Short mmCIF file of C-alpha atoms in Angstrom, two decimals:
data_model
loop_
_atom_site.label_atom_id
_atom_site.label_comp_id
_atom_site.label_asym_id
_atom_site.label_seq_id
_atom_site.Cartn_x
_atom_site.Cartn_y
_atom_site.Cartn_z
CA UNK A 1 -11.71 -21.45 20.66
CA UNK A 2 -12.43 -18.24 18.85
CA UNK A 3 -9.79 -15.48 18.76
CA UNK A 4 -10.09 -12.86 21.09
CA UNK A 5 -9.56 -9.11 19.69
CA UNK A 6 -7.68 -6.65 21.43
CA UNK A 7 -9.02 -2.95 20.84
CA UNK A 8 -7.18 0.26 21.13
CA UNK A 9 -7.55 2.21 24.38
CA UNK A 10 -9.53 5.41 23.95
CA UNK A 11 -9.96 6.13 27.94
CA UNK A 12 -7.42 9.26 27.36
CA UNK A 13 -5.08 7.88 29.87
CA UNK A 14 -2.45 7.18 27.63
CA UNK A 15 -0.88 9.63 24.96
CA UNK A 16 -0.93 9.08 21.41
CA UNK A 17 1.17 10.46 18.20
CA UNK A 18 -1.26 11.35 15.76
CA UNK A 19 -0.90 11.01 12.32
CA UNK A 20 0.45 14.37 10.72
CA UNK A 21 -1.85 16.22 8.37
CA UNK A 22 0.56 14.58 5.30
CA UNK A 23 0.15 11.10 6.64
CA UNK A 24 -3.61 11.44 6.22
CA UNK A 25 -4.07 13.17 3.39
CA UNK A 26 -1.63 10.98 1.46
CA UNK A 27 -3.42 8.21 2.45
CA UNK A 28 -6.42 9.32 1.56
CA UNK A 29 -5.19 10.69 -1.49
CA UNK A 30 -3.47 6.97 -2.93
CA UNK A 31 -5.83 4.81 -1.30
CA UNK A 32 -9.59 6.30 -2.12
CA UNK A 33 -8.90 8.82 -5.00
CA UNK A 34 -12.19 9.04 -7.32
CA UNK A 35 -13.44 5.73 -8.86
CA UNK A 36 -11.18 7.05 -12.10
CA UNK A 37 -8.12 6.02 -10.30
CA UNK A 38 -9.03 2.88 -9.47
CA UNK A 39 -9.64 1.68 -12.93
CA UNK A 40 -6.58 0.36 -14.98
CA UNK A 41 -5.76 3.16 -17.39
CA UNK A 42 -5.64 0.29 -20.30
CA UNK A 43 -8.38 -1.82 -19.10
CA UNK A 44 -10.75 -0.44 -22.06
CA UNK A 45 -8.13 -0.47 -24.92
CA UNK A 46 -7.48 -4.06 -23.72
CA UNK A 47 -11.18 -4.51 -23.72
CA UNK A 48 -11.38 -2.68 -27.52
CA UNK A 49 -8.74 -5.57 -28.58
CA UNK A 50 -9.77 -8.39 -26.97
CA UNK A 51 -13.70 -7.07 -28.65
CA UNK A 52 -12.24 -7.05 -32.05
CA UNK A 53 -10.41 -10.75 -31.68
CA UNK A 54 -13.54 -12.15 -31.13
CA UNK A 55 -15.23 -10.32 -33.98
CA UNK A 56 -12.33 -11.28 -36.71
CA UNK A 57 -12.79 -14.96 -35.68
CA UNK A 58 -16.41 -15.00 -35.82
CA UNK A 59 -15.97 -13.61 -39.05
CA UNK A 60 -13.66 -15.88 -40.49
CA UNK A 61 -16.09 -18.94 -38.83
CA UNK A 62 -18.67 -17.57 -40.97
CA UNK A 63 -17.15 -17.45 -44.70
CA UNK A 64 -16.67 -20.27 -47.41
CA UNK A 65 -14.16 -22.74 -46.43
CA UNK A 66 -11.37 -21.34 -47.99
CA UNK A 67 -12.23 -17.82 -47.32
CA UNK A 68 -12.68 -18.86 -43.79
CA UNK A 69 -9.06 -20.04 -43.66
CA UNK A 70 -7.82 -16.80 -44.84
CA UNK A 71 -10.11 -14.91 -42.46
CA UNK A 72 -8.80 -16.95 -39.49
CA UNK A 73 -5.73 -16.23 -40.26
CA UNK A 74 -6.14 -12.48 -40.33
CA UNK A 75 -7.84 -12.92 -37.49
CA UNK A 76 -5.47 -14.99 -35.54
CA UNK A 77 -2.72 -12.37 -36.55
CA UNK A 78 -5.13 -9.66 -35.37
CA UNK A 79 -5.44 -11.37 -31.98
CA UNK A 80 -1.81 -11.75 -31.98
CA UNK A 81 -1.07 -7.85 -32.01
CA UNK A 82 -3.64 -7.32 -29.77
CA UNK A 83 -2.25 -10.08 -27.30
CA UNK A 84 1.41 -9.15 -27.83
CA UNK A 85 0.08 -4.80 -27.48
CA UNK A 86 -1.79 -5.99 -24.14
CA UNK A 87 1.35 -8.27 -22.97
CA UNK A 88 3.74 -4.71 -23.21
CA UNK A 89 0.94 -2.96 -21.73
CA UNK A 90 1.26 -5.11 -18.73
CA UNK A 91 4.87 -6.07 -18.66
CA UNK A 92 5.62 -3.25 -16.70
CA UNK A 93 8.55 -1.49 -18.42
CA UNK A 94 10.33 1.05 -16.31
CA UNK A 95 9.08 3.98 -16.78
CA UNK A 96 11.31 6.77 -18.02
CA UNK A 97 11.21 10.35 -17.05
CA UNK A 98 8.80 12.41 -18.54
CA UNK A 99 6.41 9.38 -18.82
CA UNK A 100 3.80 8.38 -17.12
CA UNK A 101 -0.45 7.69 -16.91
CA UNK A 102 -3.21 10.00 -17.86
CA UNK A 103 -2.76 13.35 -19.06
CA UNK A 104 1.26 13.29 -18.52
CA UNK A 105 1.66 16.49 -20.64
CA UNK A 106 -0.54 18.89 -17.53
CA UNK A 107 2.36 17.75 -15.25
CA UNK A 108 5.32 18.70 -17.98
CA UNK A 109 6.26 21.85 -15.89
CA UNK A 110 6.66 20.32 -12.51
CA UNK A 111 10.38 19.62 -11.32
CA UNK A 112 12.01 18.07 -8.55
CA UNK A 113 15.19 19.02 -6.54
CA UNK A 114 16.76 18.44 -3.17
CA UNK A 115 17.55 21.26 -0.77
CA UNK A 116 19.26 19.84 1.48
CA UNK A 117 16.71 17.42 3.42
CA UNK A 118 13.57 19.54 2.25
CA UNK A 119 12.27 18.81 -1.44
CA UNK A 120 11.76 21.67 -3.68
CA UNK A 121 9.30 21.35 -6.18
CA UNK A 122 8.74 23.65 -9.27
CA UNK A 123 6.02 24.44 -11.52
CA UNK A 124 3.78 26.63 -13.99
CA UNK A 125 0.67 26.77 -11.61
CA UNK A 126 -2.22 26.33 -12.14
CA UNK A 127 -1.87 23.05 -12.88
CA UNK A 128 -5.15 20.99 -13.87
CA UNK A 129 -5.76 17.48 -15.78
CA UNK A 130 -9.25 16.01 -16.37
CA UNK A 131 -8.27 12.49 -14.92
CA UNK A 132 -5.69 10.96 -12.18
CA UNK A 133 -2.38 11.19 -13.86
CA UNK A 134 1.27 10.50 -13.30
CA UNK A 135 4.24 12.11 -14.50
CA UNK A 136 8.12 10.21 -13.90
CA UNK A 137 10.44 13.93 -13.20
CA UNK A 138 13.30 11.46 -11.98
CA UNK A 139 14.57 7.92 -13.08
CA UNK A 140 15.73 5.34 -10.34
CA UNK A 141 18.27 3.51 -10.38
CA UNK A 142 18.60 -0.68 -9.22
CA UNK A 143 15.94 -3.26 -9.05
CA UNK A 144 12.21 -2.77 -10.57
CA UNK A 145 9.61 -2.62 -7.87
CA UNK A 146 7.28 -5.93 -8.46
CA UNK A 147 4.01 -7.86 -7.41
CA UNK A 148 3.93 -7.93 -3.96
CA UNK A 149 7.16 -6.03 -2.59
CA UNK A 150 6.86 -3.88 0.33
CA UNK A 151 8.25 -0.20 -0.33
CA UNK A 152 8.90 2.71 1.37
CA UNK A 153 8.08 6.15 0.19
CA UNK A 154 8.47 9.93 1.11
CA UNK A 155 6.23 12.32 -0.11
CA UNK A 156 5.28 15.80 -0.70
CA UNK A 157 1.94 17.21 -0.87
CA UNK A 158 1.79 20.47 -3.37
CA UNK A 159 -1.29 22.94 -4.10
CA UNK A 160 -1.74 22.41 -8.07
CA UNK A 161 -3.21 26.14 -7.53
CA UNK A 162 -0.01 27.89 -6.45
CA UNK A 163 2.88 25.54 -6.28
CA UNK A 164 2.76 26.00 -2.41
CA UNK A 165 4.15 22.95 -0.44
CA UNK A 166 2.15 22.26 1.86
CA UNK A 167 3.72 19.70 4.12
CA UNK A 168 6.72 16.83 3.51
CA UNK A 169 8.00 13.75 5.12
CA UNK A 170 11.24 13.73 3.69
CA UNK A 171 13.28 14.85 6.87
CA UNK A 172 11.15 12.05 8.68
CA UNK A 173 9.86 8.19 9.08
CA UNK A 174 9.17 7.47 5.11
CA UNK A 175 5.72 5.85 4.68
CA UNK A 176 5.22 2.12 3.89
CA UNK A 177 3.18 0.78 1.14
CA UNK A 178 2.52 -2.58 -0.25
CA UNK A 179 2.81 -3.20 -4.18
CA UNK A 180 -0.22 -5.91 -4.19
CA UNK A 181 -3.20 -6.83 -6.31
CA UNK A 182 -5.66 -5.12 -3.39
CA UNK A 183 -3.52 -1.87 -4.62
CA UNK A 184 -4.20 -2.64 -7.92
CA UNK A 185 -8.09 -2.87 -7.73
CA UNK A 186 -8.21 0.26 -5.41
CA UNK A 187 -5.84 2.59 -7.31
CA UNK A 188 -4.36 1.18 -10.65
CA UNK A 189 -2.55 4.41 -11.64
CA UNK A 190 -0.76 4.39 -8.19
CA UNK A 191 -0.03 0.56 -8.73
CA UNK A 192 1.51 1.17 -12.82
CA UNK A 193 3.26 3.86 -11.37
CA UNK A 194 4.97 2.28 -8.34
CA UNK A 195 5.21 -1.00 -10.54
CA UNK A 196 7.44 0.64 -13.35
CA UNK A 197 9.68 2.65 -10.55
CA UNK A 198 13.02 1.44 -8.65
CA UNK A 199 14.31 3.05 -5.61
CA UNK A 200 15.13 7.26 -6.29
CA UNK A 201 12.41 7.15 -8.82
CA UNK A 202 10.21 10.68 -8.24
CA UNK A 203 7.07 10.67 -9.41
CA UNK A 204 4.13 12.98 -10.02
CA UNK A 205 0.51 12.32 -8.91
CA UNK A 206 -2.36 14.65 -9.93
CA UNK A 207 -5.85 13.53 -8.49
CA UNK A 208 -8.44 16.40 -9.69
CA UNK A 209 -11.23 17.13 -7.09
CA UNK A 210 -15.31 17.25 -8.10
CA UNK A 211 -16.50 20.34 -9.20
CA UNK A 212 -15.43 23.65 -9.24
CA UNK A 213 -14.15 22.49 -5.58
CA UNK A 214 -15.80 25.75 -4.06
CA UNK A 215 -19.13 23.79 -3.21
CA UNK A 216 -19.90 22.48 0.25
CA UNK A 217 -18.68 18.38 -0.13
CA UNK A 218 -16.78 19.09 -3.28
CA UNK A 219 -13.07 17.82 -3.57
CA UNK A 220 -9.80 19.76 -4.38
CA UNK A 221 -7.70 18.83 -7.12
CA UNK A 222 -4.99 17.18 -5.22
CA UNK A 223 -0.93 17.07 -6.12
CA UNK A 224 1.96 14.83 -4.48
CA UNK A 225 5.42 14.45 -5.79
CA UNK A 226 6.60 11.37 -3.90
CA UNK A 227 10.07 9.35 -4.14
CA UNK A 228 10.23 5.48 -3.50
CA UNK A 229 13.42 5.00 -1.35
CA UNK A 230 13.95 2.03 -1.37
CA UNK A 231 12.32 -1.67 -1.33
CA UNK A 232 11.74 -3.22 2.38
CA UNK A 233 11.16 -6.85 1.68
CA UNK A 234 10.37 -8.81 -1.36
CA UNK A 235 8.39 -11.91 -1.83
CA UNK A 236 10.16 -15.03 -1.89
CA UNK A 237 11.21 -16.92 -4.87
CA UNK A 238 8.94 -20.65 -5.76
CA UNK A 239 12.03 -22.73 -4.54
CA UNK A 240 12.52 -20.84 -1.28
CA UNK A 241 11.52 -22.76 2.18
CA UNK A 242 9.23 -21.49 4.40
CA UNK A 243 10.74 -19.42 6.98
CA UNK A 244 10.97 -21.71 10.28
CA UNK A 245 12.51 -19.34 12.90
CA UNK A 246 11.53 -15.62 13.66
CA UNK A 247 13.53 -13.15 11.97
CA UNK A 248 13.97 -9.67 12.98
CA UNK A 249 15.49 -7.15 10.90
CA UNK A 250 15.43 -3.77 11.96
CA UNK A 251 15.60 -1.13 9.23
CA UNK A 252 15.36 1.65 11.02
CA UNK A 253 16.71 2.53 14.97
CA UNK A 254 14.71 4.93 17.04
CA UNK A 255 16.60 6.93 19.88
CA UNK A 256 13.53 6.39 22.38
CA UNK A 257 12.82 4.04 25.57
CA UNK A 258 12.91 0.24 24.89
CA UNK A 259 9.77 -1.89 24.60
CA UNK A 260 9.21 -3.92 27.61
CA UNK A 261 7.29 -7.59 27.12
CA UNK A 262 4.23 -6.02 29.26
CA UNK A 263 4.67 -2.45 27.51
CA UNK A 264 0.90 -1.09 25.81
CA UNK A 265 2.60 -0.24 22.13
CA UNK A 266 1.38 2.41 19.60
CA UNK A 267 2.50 1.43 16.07
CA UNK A 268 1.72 1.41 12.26
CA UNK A 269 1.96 -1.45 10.48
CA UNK A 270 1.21 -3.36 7.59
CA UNK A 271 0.93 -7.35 7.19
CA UNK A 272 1.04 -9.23 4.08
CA UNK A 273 1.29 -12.96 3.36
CA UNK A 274 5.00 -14.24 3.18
CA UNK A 275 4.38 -16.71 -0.09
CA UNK A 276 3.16 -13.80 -2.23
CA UNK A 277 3.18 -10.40 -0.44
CA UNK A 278 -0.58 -9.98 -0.30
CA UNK A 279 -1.55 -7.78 2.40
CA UNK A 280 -4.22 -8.82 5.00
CA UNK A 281 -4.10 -5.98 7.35
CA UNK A 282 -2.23 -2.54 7.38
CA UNK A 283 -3.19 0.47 9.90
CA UNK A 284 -1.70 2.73 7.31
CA UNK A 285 -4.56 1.82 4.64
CA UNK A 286 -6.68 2.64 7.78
CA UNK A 287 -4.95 5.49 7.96
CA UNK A 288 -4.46 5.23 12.04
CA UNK A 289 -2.32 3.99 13.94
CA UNK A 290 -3.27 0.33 16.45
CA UNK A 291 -2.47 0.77 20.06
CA UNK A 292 -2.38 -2.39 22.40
CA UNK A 293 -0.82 -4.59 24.91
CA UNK A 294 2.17 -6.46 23.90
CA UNK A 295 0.91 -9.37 25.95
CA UNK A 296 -1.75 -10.06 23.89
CA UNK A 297 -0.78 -10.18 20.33
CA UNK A 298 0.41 -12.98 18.81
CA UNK A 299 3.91 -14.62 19.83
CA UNK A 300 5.73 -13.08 16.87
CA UNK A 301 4.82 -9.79 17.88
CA UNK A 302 5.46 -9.73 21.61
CA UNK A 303 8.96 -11.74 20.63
CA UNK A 304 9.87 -9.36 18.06
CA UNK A 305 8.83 -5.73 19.44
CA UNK A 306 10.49 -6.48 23.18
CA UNK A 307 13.86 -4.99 23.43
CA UNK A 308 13.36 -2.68 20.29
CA UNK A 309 13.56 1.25 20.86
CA UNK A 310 10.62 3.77 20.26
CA UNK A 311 11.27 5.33 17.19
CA UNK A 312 12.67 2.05 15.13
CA UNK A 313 11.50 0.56 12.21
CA UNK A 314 11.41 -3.52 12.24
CA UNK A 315 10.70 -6.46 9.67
CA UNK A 316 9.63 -9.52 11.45
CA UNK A 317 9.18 -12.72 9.13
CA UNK A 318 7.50 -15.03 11.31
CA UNK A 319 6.86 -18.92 10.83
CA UNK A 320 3.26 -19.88 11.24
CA UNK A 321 4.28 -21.71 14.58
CA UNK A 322 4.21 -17.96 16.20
CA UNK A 323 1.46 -16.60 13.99
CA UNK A 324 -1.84 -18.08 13.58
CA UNK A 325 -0.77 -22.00 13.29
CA UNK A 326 -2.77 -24.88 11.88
CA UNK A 327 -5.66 -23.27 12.24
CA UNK A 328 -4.91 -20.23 10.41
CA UNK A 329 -7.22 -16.87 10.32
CA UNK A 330 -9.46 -17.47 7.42
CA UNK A 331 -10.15 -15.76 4.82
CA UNK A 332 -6.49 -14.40 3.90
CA UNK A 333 -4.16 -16.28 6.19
CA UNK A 334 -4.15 -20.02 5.46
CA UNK A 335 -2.99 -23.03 7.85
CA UNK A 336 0.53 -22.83 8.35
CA UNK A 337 0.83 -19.36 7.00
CA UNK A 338 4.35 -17.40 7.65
CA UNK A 339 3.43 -13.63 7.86
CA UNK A 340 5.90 -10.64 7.41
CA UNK A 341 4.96 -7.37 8.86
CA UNK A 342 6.62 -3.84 8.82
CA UNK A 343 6.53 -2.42 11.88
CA UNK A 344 6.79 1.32 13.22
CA UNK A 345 7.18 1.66 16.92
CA UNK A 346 5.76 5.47 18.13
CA UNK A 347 4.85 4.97 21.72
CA UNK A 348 5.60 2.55 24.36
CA UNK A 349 4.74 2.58 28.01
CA UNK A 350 2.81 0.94 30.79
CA UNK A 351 -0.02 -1.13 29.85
CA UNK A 352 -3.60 -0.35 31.77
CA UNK A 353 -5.07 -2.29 34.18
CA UNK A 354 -7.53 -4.75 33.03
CA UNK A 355 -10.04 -2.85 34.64
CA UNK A 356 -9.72 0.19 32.93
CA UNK A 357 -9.23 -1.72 29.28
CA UNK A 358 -12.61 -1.39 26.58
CA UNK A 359 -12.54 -4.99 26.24
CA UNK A 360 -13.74 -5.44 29.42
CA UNK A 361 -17.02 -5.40 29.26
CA UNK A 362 -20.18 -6.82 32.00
CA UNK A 363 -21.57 -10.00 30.42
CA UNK A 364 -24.37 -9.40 28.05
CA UNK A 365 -23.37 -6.03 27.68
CA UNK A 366 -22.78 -4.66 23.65
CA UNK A 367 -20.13 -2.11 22.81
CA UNK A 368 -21.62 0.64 20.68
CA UNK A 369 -18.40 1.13 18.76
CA UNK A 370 -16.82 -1.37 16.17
CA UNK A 371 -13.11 -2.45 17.08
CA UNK A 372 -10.20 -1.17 14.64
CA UNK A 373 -8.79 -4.15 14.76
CA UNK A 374 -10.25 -7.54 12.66
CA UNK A 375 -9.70 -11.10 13.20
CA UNK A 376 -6.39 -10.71 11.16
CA UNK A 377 -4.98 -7.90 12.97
CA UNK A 378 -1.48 -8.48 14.97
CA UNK A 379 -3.69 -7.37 17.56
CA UNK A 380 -5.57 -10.61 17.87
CA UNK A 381 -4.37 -13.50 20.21
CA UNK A 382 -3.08 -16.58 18.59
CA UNK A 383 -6.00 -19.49 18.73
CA UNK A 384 -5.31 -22.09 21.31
CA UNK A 385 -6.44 -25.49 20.68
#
């Protein structure tokens, strides 16, 4: 039996918390900054080395036998700095303050300070780089952020122009974000950065716009100082065993109403695998929030959320039993996959009738818009045999 989606109500009979004006452009901002950012700042000196291996062995290949041995050897000691320069570039070092990616030295003048719950950030403005860069203005202290870990983050967003803040998240719910190789691919600077931080680390992230940014379609340069708080969960080590119970953690308590088994839910989340942190679905990445019946999610979910207050913040690890089974959800959950999901609870109340919900629909009929939610989503019912 397929699995049957759940989409988020859109009738207008039910309230929902928008995102803030931060929470989207900060999304926007680490998730689809210009093709520069997504391209690993030492992905062409790697290239240059790994280019000139191949030439110096070639080379030696070619030469008199004894002259060949000598030229191997250069060429094998060649390949060995150029291994062992590539192997630092990618060991991830933490990242001290005052370094960083991409033009470092345009983001010299910016400091960070606390006043009180607001941040206060100072700089010589107008600040402008050529390419996305990253500048470290504090150094964390505790564990190194690594592959997979889930991490939470406050932010600031600043105009580069005139030093102006423009909107924070500090006082509030810190955003969630999930140190994977999807991140990688889509924003490599974010990833090195967040990779060589631990938890207080502040950070500096310049994304310049297209153009003079004046023209119609044209992009701003774009500036957010943002502070990893701490780390949320972590993937497991190779020796662990696979979680066989639900877990619930909850890291954060709201002060609202609590979440009733047939509640309708509005929440942001993000889902990654539990054996290696991948993510498979996150509404932040989407940049809006899911909204659905608790009924009809997978067991996990509805077992998990009911009881918690509006407002909390909860980690469920859940065994495969109460996620997608034997059968799995193909292609990023497995057979017998556990899944761990953060999950923000904003609104809670009385589900809608079945009558009144999109996905009821007269037979034959086609919906003209494309569900939020994907085959993967929390939001989809578990497959029954």
């Amino acid at each position: 039996m397929s699995t049957q989606i759940r989409r988020p109500h859109r009738d207008g009979t039910r309230a929902r918390r928008r995102l803030s004006a931060l929470s989207l452009g900060l999304s926007a901002l680490l998730f689809a900054t210009a093709c520069g950012a997504g391209e690993d700042p030492n992905a062409s000196e790697q290239s240059e080395g790994t280019s000139s291996a191949v030439e110096n062995s070639e080379a030696g290949a070619s030469g008199q036998k004894e002259d060949g041995q000598g030229q191997d050897a250069s060429a094998s000691e060649g390949g060995d700095e150029q291994k062992d320069e590539a192997s630092k570039k990618d060991s991830y070092e933490p990242a001290a303050q005052g370094e960083g990616s991409g033009d470092t030295e345009a983001l010299s003048s910016l400091s960070f300070s606390m006043d009180g719950k607001k941040p206060k950030i100072e700089a010589k403005t107008p600040l402008k780089a050529e390419e996305p860069s990253t500048r470290v203005l504090a150094e964390g202290t505790g564990e190194q952020v690594s592959e997979g870990d889930i991490v939470a983050l406050s932010s600031v967003a600043v105009d580069p122009k005139t030093g102006e803040q423009q909107a924070d998240n500090f006082a509030g719910p810190s955003e969630v974000f999930t140190v994977d190789s999807q991140l990688k691919e889509q924003n490599a600077v974010l990833y090195r950065a967040l990779r060589t931080a631990k938890p207080g680390s502040v950070v500096a992230y310049f994304v310049p716009g297209s153009g003079d940014g004046q023209a119609q379609g044209a992009a701003q340069d774009q500036l957010v100082v943002f502070r990893v708080e701490k780390t949320l969960w972590s993937p497991p080590k190779d020796d662990s065993a696979k979680p066989e119970k639900l877990e619930v953690e909850q890291l954060r308590e709201g002060d609202g109403d609590e979440v009733s088994a047939q509640d309708q839910v509005t929440v942001h989340y993000t889902g990654v695998t539990w054996k290696d942190g991948q993510v498979f679905d996150s509404s932040y990445g989407r940049g809006q929030p899911a909204t659905f019946p608790l009924d009809g999610v997978i067991e996990g979910w509805s077992e998990g959320l009911e009881g918690q207050k509006v407002g909390s913040r909860v980690l469920l690890t859940i065994p495969a039993e109460q996620a997608y089974g034997e059968q799995g959800s193909p292609p990023k959950i497995g057979p017998n996959e556990p899944l761990v999901f953060v999950v923000d609870i904003l609104e809670s109340g009385q589900a809608q009738s079945p009558s009144s919900s999109p996905e009821k629909q007269d037979e034959g009929a086609e919906s003209s818009e494309e569900p939020e939610t994907s085959e993967k989503s929390p939001t989809s019912q578990k497959p029954q045999d």
